[in-house]
Amino acid sequence: MNRYEEAKELYAGIGVDTDRAIETLKNIPISLHCWQGDDVLGFLFRDVALSGGIQTTGNYPGRATTPAQLRADLDKALSLIPGKMRLNLHAIYADTDEKVDLTDLEPKHFASWVEWAKARGTGLDFNPTCFSHPMADSGFTISSADPAVRDFWIEHCKKSRKISEYFGRSLGTKSVMNLWFPDGYKDIPFDREAPRRRMAEALDRVIAEKLDPACHLDALESKVFGIGAESYTVASHEFSLGYAVTRGIAYTLDAGHFHPTEVISDKISSVLLYTNELLLHVSRPVRWDSDHVVIFDDELNAIADALTRTGLVARTHIGLDYFDASINRVAAWVIGTRNMQKALLRSLLTPVETLKNAELAGDYTTRLALTEELKSYPFADVWDRFCEISGVPVREGWLGEVKQYETEVLSKR
Ligand code: RNT
Ligand code: ZN
């Protein structure tokens, strides 16, 4: 008997069907964030610095500087990741030689991405880019007190929705468009209300046009602080959740956007009582919103548990959001995505009914005993099997391919 067969039997003994877990995992899409490939710089503007209170640190060689390079790197990463994938694009990743500003963007500037996605059978998601632009230099975008600034960003977000809808229509799978605004104050504001009122009004203008819900979904991301916006962020948790609930859009939970000991895994079940859909930005904050590569840690497993035990995974869009420029960027994609999938699989290998019943019966002894014993069940053998049948390298087998790609391609850039 091979390792998988043995694992299958062990799990069957506690009422878990490993084949079924693999089938379920195959159909849970993970949206890969394009911006890990080039340190969130994009291609639309040259010589522009990353702003908005987010930061990449490190200068590992081989950053993608053209759409073709980024697509080659993405293809390499996708060849090493099992399961169903989507690609998450920001507006600054437009593929065009035209000199266009954010307010001029149209679907045609993303046609090459749609071709790329079609050929690979992946969906696309989208984000307006409300940072790294002179119009964001004041620290405010859509909630600015200056109507010219506000209108610029409203227009950009409206144009972005059209691009998102075009993705959804062309690919036959809804594009999730995440709205994130860095707006905030470095020091203590006098008036905390006005910017929030302006943001809500601006957002109402952005989402006023009804788009086909089969093609496009709006989501709003909250944040507690950013570099340079330490004292006040307009789109706080309460602002964003309240807005999403009252306007019937999705809320975005980013793992790094809360106080350091606060976790998003416990928020999922509450948010989805009040919104139809949820977008996750799975990330790893280390002491702050540092956007480290996602590892297989307790919080990642808790996020997976919150999704799979309840069925809430069906109403949740799982996206990744981290950017580490100090290691090989293709490896960063592969490590984080495989970890997300591993956590989902480990969670899917849980005797849900048994544990639910123990809890309902007040048998907390069984709940604790089983949960702890489960931790040493051979989920890794099921994971290896999943990689094998998905035609991607098993265990660290993928690393050699990334190293070779680095030698042959990345190091020559
Ligand atoms: C920033 C937000 C936001 C960005 C991306 C690039 O703190 O997390 O989601 O990371 O849009
Ligand atoms: Zn995010």
Short mmCIF file of C-alpha atoms and ligand atoms in Angstrom, two decimals:
data_model
loop_
_atom_site.label_atom_id
_atom_site.label_comp_id
_atom_site.label_asym_id
_atom_site.label_seq_id
_atom_site.Cartn_x
_atom_site.Cartn_y
_atom_site.Cartn_z
CA MET A 1 0.00 0.00 0.00
CA ASN A 2 1.36 3.45 -0.79
CA ARG A 3 1.34 6.36 1.60
CA TYR A 4 -1.86 7.81 0.16
CA GLU A 5 -3.73 4.51 0.50
CA GLU A 6 -2.60 4.24 4.11
CA ALA A 7 -3.64 7.81 4.87
CA LYS A 8 -6.97 7.23 3.17
CA GLU A 9 -7.65 4.26 5.43
CA LEU A 10 -6.66 6.13 8.58
CA TYR A 11 -8.95 9.03 7.72
CA ALA A 12 -11.77 6.66 6.75
CA GLY A 13 -11.51 5.29 10.29
CA ILE A 14 -12.70 8.67 11.62
CA GLY A 15 -15.28 9.15 8.90
CA VAL A 16 -13.27 11.38 6.57
CA ASP A 17 -13.23 10.75 2.83
CA THR A 18 -9.85 11.88 1.48
CA ASP A 19 -10.89 11.57 -2.19
CA ARG A 20 -13.79 13.88 -1.53
CA ALA A 21 -11.56 16.39 0.24
CA ILE A 22 -9.28 16.44 -2.82
CA GLU A 23 -12.25 16.96 -5.15
CA THR A 24 -13.49 19.86 -3.03
CA LEU A 25 -10.07 21.48 -2.92
CA LYS A 26 -9.75 21.25 -6.71
CA ASN A 27 -12.70 23.59 -7.06
CA ILE A 28 -11.72 26.29 -4.57
CA PRO A 29 -10.10 29.07 -6.62
CA ILE A 30 -7.26 31.12 -5.20
CA SER A 31 -6.72 34.56 -6.72
CA LEU A 32 -3.02 35.13 -7.22
CA HIS A 33 -1.97 38.76 -6.78
CA CYS A 34 0.08 39.90 -9.77
CA TRP A 35 1.86 42.54 -7.69
CA GLN A 36 4.19 40.11 -5.89
CA GLY A 37 5.96 39.77 -9.25
CA ASP A 38 7.21 43.36 -9.51
CA ASP A 39 7.04 44.94 -6.05
CA VAL A 40 3.68 46.67 -6.73
CA LEU A 41 5.08 49.03 -9.37
CA GLY A 42 3.05 48.17 -12.47
CA PHE A 43 3.73 49.23 -16.04
CA LEU A 44 1.60 52.30 -16.58
CA PHE A 45 3.97 54.88 -15.14
CA ARG A 46 7.75 54.72 -15.20
CA ASP A 47 9.82 56.27 -12.42
CA VAL A 48 6.97 56.37 -9.96
CA ALA A 49 7.48 55.39 -6.33
CA LEU A 50 5.17 53.12 -4.38
CA SER A 51 2.98 55.25 -2.13
CA GLY A 52 -0.21 54.86 -0.12
CA GLY A 53 1.52 53.78 3.06
CA ILE A 54 2.49 50.32 1.82
CA GLN A 55 6.05 49.17 1.36
CA THR A 56 8.15 46.51 -0.29
CA THR A 57 11.59 45.94 1.13
CA GLY A 58 14.48 44.11 -0.51
CA ASN A 59 16.01 44.22 -3.96
CA TYR A 60 16.22 40.60 -5.00
CA PRO A 61 17.22 40.51 -8.66
CA GLY A 62 14.81 39.61 -11.45
CA ARG A 63 11.78 41.81 -10.87
CA ALA A 64 9.41 41.78 -13.86
CA THR A 65 9.46 45.11 -15.69
CA THR A 66 7.18 44.36 -18.66
CA PRO A 67 3.84 42.58 -19.04
CA ALA A 68 5.59 39.82 -21.02
CA GLN A 69 8.08 39.23 -18.20
CA LEU A 70 5.36 39.21 -15.58
CA ARG A 71 3.31 36.72 -17.59
CA ALA A 72 6.35 34.45 -18.04
CA ASP A 73 6.94 34.54 -14.27
CA LEU A 74 3.26 33.87 -13.58
CA ASP A 75 3.32 30.92 -15.97
CA LYS A 76 6.32 29.49 -14.14
CA ALA A 77 4.56 29.90 -10.78
CA LEU A 78 1.30 28.42 -12.07
CA SER A 79 3.15 25.36 -13.36
CA LEU A 80 4.22 24.67 -9.77
CA ILE A 81 0.90 25.29 -8.04
CA PRO A 82 -1.88 22.69 -8.04
CA GLY A 83 -5.61 23.46 -8.05
CA LYS A 84 -7.79 26.18 -9.47
CA MET A 85 -6.28 29.64 -9.89
CA ARG A 86 -7.38 33.14 -10.78
CA LEU A 87 -5.23 36.20 -11.40
CA ASN A 88 -5.73 39.47 -9.56
CA LEU A 89 -4.68 42.58 -11.51
CA HIS A 90 -4.27 46.20 -10.47
CA ALA A 91 -5.05 49.04 -12.88
CA ILE A 92 -1.34 49.95 -13.14
CA TYR A 93 -0.75 46.60 -14.88
CA ALA A 94 -2.42 47.85 -18.06
CA ASP A 95 -0.64 46.52 -21.15
CA THR A 96 -0.43 49.44 -23.56
CA ASP A 97 2.05 51.70 -25.34
CA GLU A 98 -0.40 54.59 -25.28
CA LYS A 99 0.24 57.37 -22.81
CA VAL A 100 -2.85 57.04 -20.67
CA ASP A 101 -3.73 58.18 -17.20
CA LEU A 102 -5.78 56.20 -14.68
CA THR A 103 -8.93 58.03 -15.76
CA ASP A 104 -8.43 57.03 -19.41
CA LEU A 105 -8.21 53.29 -18.86
CA GLU A 106 -10.50 51.10 -20.90
CA PRO A 107 -11.02 47.39 -21.39
CA LYS A 108 -8.82 47.44 -24.51
CA HIS A 109 -5.78 48.24 -22.36
CA PHE A 110 -6.24 44.87 -20.68
CA ALA A 111 -7.03 42.79 -23.76
CA SER A 112 -3.72 40.92 -23.61
CA TRP A 113 -4.44 39.86 -20.02
CA VAL A 114 -7.83 38.52 -21.07
CA GLU A 115 -6.16 36.54 -23.86
CA TRP A 116 -3.65 35.19 -21.37
CA ALA A 117 -6.39 34.19 -18.93
CA LYS A 118 -8.53 32.61 -21.64
CA ALA A 119 -5.68 30.44 -22.83
CA ARG A 120 -5.13 29.20 -19.29
CA GLY A 121 -8.76 28.87 -18.25
CA THR A 122 -8.32 31.20 -15.27
CA GLY A 123 -10.59 34.00 -14.13
CA LEU A 124 -9.42 37.56 -13.57
CA ASP A 125 -10.06 39.93 -10.67
CA PHE A 126 -9.37 43.66 -10.57
CA ASN A 127 -8.39 46.67 -8.44
CA PRO A 128 -8.37 50.38 -9.18
CA THR A 129 -4.94 51.72 -8.17
CA CYS A 130 -5.58 54.60 -5.77
CA PHE A 131 -1.94 55.25 -4.83
CA SER A 132 1.48 55.81 -6.45
CA HIS A 133 0.12 58.79 -8.39
CA PRO A 134 0.56 62.58 -8.02
CA MET A 135 -3.19 62.92 -7.38
CA ALA A 136 -2.67 60.82 -4.22
CA ASP A 137 0.21 62.89 -2.90
CA SER A 138 -1.89 64.69 -0.28
CA GLY A 139 -2.54 61.38 1.44
CA PHE A 140 -6.18 61.53 0.34
CA THR A 141 -7.85 60.22 -2.80
CA ILE A 142 -11.57 59.68 -3.04
CA SER A 143 -12.22 61.37 0.32
CA SER A 144 -10.11 64.44 -0.42
CA ALA A 145 -11.58 67.83 0.50
CA ASP A 146 -10.51 69.01 -2.97
CA PRO A 147 -13.32 68.23 -5.43
CA ALA A 148 -10.87 67.95 -8.36
CA VAL A 149 -8.93 65.23 -6.55
CA ARG A 150 -12.09 63.48 -5.48
CA ASP A 151 -13.53 63.53 -9.01
CA PHE A 152 -10.32 62.14 -10.47
CA TRP A 153 -10.46 59.08 -8.23
CA ILE A 154 -14.20 58.61 -8.67
CA GLU A 155 -13.63 58.58 -12.42
CA HIS A 156 -10.78 56.09 -12.09
CA CYS A 157 -12.92 53.76 -9.99
CA LYS A 158 -15.80 54.01 -12.47
CA LYS A 159 -13.47 53.15 -15.35
CA SER A 160 -12.12 50.27 -13.30
CA ARG A 161 -15.58 48.80 -12.86
CA LYS A 162 -15.99 48.69 -16.63
CA ILE A 163 -12.72 46.82 -16.95
CA SER A 164 -13.76 44.42 -14.22
CA GLU A 165 -17.09 43.81 -15.90
CA TYR A 166 -15.27 43.19 -19.19
CA PHE A 167 -13.12 40.54 -17.44
CA GLY A 168 -16.20 38.82 -16.10
CA ARG A 169 -18.04 38.92 -19.40
CA SER A 170 -15.08 37.77 -21.51
CA LEU A 171 -14.10 34.92 -19.21
CA GLY A 172 -17.52 33.75 -18.04
CA THR A 173 -16.59 34.10 -14.38
CA LYS A 174 -17.37 37.07 -12.15
CA SER A 175 -14.50 39.47 -11.51
CA VAL A 176 -14.19 40.71 -7.95
CA MET A 177 -13.07 44.34 -7.83
CA ASN A 178 -11.48 45.44 -4.61
CA LEU A 179 -11.68 49.08 -3.61
CA TRP A 180 -8.84 50.09 -1.33
CA PHE A 181 -8.07 53.69 -0.44
CA PRO A 182 -5.03 54.69 1.63
CA ASP A 183 -6.71 57.94 2.73
CA GLY A 184 -5.70 59.01 6.20
CA TYR A 185 -3.76 61.37 8.46
CA LYS A 186 -0.28 60.99 9.88
CA ASP A 187 -1.23 62.98 12.95
CA ILE A 188 -4.37 63.28 15.03
CA PRO A 189 -7.24 64.74 13.01
CA PHE A 190 -9.48 67.43 14.32
CA ASP A 191 -12.47 66.24 12.30
CA ARG A 192 -12.85 62.48 11.97
CA GLU A 193 -16.28 62.66 10.42
CA ALA A 194 -15.98 64.79 7.28
CA PRO A 195 -13.56 62.57 5.34
CA ARG A 196 -15.74 59.53 6.05
CA ARG A 197 -18.85 61.35 4.90
CA ARG A 198 -17.03 62.42 1.72
CA MET A 199 -15.81 58.88 1.12
CA ALA A 200 -19.29 57.40 1.50
CA GLU A 201 -20.70 59.98 -0.93
CA ALA A 202 -17.91 59.39 -3.42
CA LEU A 203 -18.36 55.64 -3.24
CA ASP A 204 -22.07 56.03 -3.86
CA ARG A 205 -21.18 57.81 -7.08
CA VAL A 206 -18.70 55.08 -7.99
CA ILE A 207 -21.20 52.23 -7.61
CA ALA A 208 -24.25 54.15 -8.87
CA GLU A 209 -24.32 52.39 -12.22
CA LYS A 210 -25.69 48.89 -11.84
CA LEU A 211 -23.44 46.35 -13.55
CA ASP A 212 -24.24 42.73 -14.34
CA PRO A 213 -23.73 40.84 -11.06
CA ALA A 214 -22.73 37.75 -13.03
CA CYS A 215 -19.70 39.68 -14.32
CA HIS A 216 -18.66 42.05 -11.55
CA LEU A 217 -18.68 42.36 -7.77
CA ASP A 218 -17.61 45.44 -5.78
CA ALA A 219 -15.75 44.90 -2.52
CA LEU A 220 -14.46 47.46 -0.01
CA GLU A 221 -11.31 46.86 2.05
CA SER A 222 -10.78 48.26 5.54
CA LYS A 223 -7.53 49.10 7.27
CA VAL A 224 -6.43 50.31 10.67
CA PHE A 225 -3.35 52.34 9.66
CA GLY A 226 -0.63 52.76 7.04
CA ILE A 227 2.88 54.16 7.00
CA GLY A 228 2.32 57.92 7.11
CA ALA A 229 -1.31 57.45 8.09
CA GLU A 230 -0.74 56.22 11.61
CA SER A 231 -3.35 58.28 13.41
CA TYR A 232 -6.42 57.95 11.26
CA THR A 233 -7.59 55.89 8.30
CA VAL A 234 -10.84 56.92 6.64
CA ALA A 235 -11.85 53.42 5.50
CA SER A 236 -11.66 51.85 8.94
CA HIS A 237 -13.26 48.52 9.80
CA GLU A 238 -16.54 50.06 10.97
CA PHE A 239 -16.71 52.39 7.98
CA SER A 240 -16.09 49.65 5.44
CA LEU A 241 -18.26 46.96 6.98
CA GLY A 242 -21.09 49.43 7.48
CA TYR A 243 -20.78 50.64 3.91
CA ALA A 244 -20.68 47.12 2.47
CA VAL A 245 -23.70 45.97 4.48
CA THR A 246 -25.88 48.97 3.66
CA ARG A 247 -24.98 49.06 -0.04
CA GLY A 248 -25.11 45.32 -0.64
CA ILE A 249 -21.51 44.99 -1.78
CA ALA A 250 -18.78 42.69 -0.43
CA TYR A 251 -16.41 43.48 2.41
CA THR A 252 -12.69 42.76 2.18
CA LEU A 253 -10.81 41.44 5.19
CA ASP A 254 -7.03 41.76 4.91
CA ALA A 255 -5.14 39.72 7.52
CA GLY A 256 -2.72 42.60 8.10
CA HIS A 257 -5.25 45.37 8.56
CA PHE A 258 -6.08 45.02 12.23
CA HIS A 259 -4.31 45.49 15.52
CA PRO A 260 -1.40 43.06 15.85
CA THR A 261 -3.13 40.52 18.09
CA GLU A 262 -6.46 40.72 16.27
CA VAL A 263 -7.16 37.97 13.71
CA ILE A 264 -9.49 37.85 10.72
CA SER A 265 -10.35 34.16 11.12
CA ASP A 266 -12.86 35.04 13.82
CA LYS A 267 -14.47 37.78 11.74
CA ILE A 268 -15.48 35.65 8.76
CA SER A 269 -18.56 34.06 10.32
CA SER A 270 -19.86 37.42 11.56
CA VAL A 271 -19.32 39.36 8.34
CA LEU A 272 -21.07 36.72 6.25
CA LEU A 273 -24.18 36.95 8.39
CA TYR A 274 -24.63 40.45 7.02
CA THR A 275 -23.03 40.46 3.56
CA ASN A 276 -23.63 38.00 0.75
CA GLU A 277 -20.00 37.74 -0.19
CA LEU A 278 -16.60 38.27 1.32
CA LEU A 279 -13.18 38.90 -0.18
CA LEU A 280 -10.11 37.80 1.73
CA HIS A 281 -6.66 39.27 1.36
CA VAL A 282 -4.63 36.51 2.90
CA SER A 283 -1.37 38.01 4.09
CA ARG A 284 1.04 37.69 7.03
CA PRO A 285 1.58 40.72 9.22
CA VAL A 286 4.77 40.60 11.30
CA ARG A 287 4.44 43.25 14.02
CA TRP A 288 2.69 45.51 11.49
CA ASP A 289 1.02 45.23 8.07
CA SER A 290 4.31 43.96 6.68
CA ASP A 291 2.82 41.75 3.93
CA HIS A 292 5.18 38.82 4.50
CA VAL A 293 4.75 35.66 2.42
CA VAL A 294 1.91 33.52 3.75
CA ILE A 295 3.16 30.59 5.82
CA PHE A 296 1.42 27.52 7.20
CA ASP A 297 0.78 29.00 10.63
CA ASP A 298 -2.06 28.81 13.14
CA GLU A 299 -3.94 31.79 11.74
CA LEU A 300 -3.84 30.46 8.18
CA ASN A 301 -5.26 27.19 9.45
CA ALA A 302 -7.89 29.04 11.47
CA ILE A 303 -8.92 30.96 8.33
CA ALA A 304 -9.27 27.69 6.42
CA ASP A 305 -11.30 26.19 9.28
CA ALA A 306 -13.63 29.20 9.35
CA LEU A 307 -14.31 28.63 5.65
CA THR A 308 -14.57 24.87 5.22
CA ARG A 309 -16.35 23.76 8.42
CA THR A 310 -19.27 26.01 7.72
CA GLY A 311 -19.67 26.04 3.96
CA LEU A 312 -18.89 29.77 4.01
CA VAL A 313 -16.14 29.04 1.51
CA ALA A 314 -18.86 29.16 -1.15
CA ARG A 315 -19.49 32.87 -0.46
CA THR A 316 -15.85 33.81 0.07
CA HIS A 317 -13.35 34.87 -2.58
CA ILE A 318 -9.87 33.91 -1.48
CA GLY A 319 -7.20 36.32 -2.66
CA LEU A 320 -3.59 36.64 -1.61
CA ASP A 321 -1.98 39.97 -0.77
CA TYR A 322 1.69 40.07 0.16
CA PHE A 323 4.86 41.38 -1.41
CA ASP A 324 8.36 40.37 -0.45
CA ALA A 325 11.19 41.77 -2.58
CA SER A 326 13.93 40.06 -0.56
CA ILE A 327 13.46 36.55 -1.98
CA ASN A 328 12.82 35.03 -5.38
CA ARG A 329 9.41 36.43 -6.35
CA VAL A 330 8.24 33.33 -8.20
CA ALA A 331 9.07 31.27 -5.12
CA ALA A 332 7.11 33.75 -2.99
CA TRP A 333 4.00 33.11 -5.10
CA VAL A 334 4.47 29.35 -4.98
CA ILE A 335 5.10 29.18 -1.23
CA GLY A 336 2.15 31.35 -0.23
CA THR A 337 -0.35 29.77 -2.59
CA ARG A 338 0.61 26.20 -1.81
CA ASN A 339 0.32 27.04 1.89
CA MET A 340 -3.17 28.45 1.42
CA GLN A 341 -4.22 25.29 -0.40
CA LYS A 342 -2.52 23.05 2.15
CA ALA A 343 -4.40 24.76 4.96
CA LEU A 344 -7.69 24.31 3.11
CA LEU A 345 -6.95 20.63 2.54
CA ARG A 346 -5.95 20.00 6.15
CA SER A 347 -9.18 21.63 7.17
CA LEU A 348 -11.24 19.61 4.68
CA LEU A 349 -9.87 16.45 6.32
CA THR A 350 -11.85 17.07 9.49
CA PRO A 351 -14.64 14.84 10.85
CA VAL A 352 -17.01 17.80 10.92
CA GLU A 353 -20.15 15.98 12.05
CA THR A 354 -18.39 14.18 14.90
CA LEU A 355 -16.93 17.39 16.26
CA LYS A 356 -20.11 19.39 15.81
CA ASN A 357 -22.07 16.74 17.66
CA ALA A 358 -19.54 16.54 20.47
CA GLU A 359 -19.77 20.29 20.89
CA LEU A 360 -23.56 20.33 20.83
CA ALA A 361 -23.66 17.55 23.40
CA GLY A 362 -21.39 19.57 25.66
CA ASP A 363 -18.67 16.93 25.32
CA TYR A 364 -15.76 19.35 25.26
CA THR A 365 -13.38 16.57 26.29
CA THR A 366 -13.96 14.79 22.99
CA ARG A 367 -13.76 18.11 21.12
CA LEU A 368 -10.33 18.88 22.52
CA ALA A 369 -9.01 15.31 22.35
CA LEU A 370 -10.01 14.78 18.71
CA THR A 371 -8.88 18.22 17.56
CA GLU A 372 -5.47 17.59 19.04
CA GLU A 373 -5.10 14.02 17.70
CA LEU A 374 -6.12 15.24 14.25
CA LYS A 375 -3.04 17.44 14.15
CA SER A 376 -0.81 14.40 13.73
CA TYR A 377 -2.92 12.67 11.09
CA PRO A 378 -1.03 12.25 7.78
CA PHE A 379 -2.62 15.12 5.87
CA ALA A 380 0.71 15.65 4.08
CA ASP A 381 0.28 12.33 2.27
CA VAL A 382 -3.04 13.54 0.93
CA TRP A 383 -1.43 16.85 -0.06
CA ASP A 384 1.33 14.98 -1.94
CA ARG A 385 -1.31 12.99 -3.74
CA PHE A 386 -3.12 16.20 -4.73
CA CYS A 387 0.11 17.63 -6.17
CA GLU A 388 0.82 14.39 -8.01
CA ILE A 389 -2.58 14.14 -9.69
CA SER A 390 -2.47 17.87 -10.49
CA GLY A 391 0.78 17.33 -12.37
CA VAL A 392 2.90 19.65 -10.23
CA PRO A 393 6.04 18.81 -8.26
CA VAL A 394 5.57 17.05 -4.93
CA ARG A 395 7.03 18.60 -1.77
CA GLU A 396 10.10 20.80 -2.36
CA GLY A 397 10.51 19.36 -5.85
CA TRP A 398 9.34 22.72 -7.20
CA LEU A 399 12.29 24.63 -5.76
CA GLY A 400 14.79 23.21 -8.27
CA GLU A 401 12.60 24.48 -11.10
CA VAL A 402 12.46 27.97 -9.61
CA LYS A 403 16.25 27.97 -9.16
CA GLN A 404 16.72 26.90 -12.74
CA TYR A 405 14.33 29.64 -13.92
CA GLU A 406 16.31 32.11 -11.88
CA THR A 407 19.56 31.07 -13.54
CA GLU A 408 18.14 30.96 -17.05
CA VAL A 409 15.71 33.88 -17.00
CA LEU A 410 15.53 36.10 -13.90
CA SER A 411 19.26 36.60 -13.41
CA LYS A 412 19.59 37.83 -17.02
CA ARG A 413 17.15 40.74 -16.63
C1 RNT B 1 -2.89 47.79 1.28
C2 RNT B 1 -3.98 46.86 0.90
C3 RNT B 1 -4.18 46.65 -0.56
C4 RNT B 1 -2.88 46.51 -1.34
C5 RNT B 1 -3.04 46.02 -2.75
C6 RNT B 1 -1.82 46.25 -3.56
O1 RNT B 1 -2.62 47.82 2.62
O2 RNT B 1 -3.79 45.64 1.54
O3 RNT B 1 -5.01 45.58 -0.77
O4 RNT B 1 -1.98 45.68 -0.70
O5 RNT B 1 -4.16 46.53 -3.32
ZN ZN B 2 -5.07 44.04 1.00
#
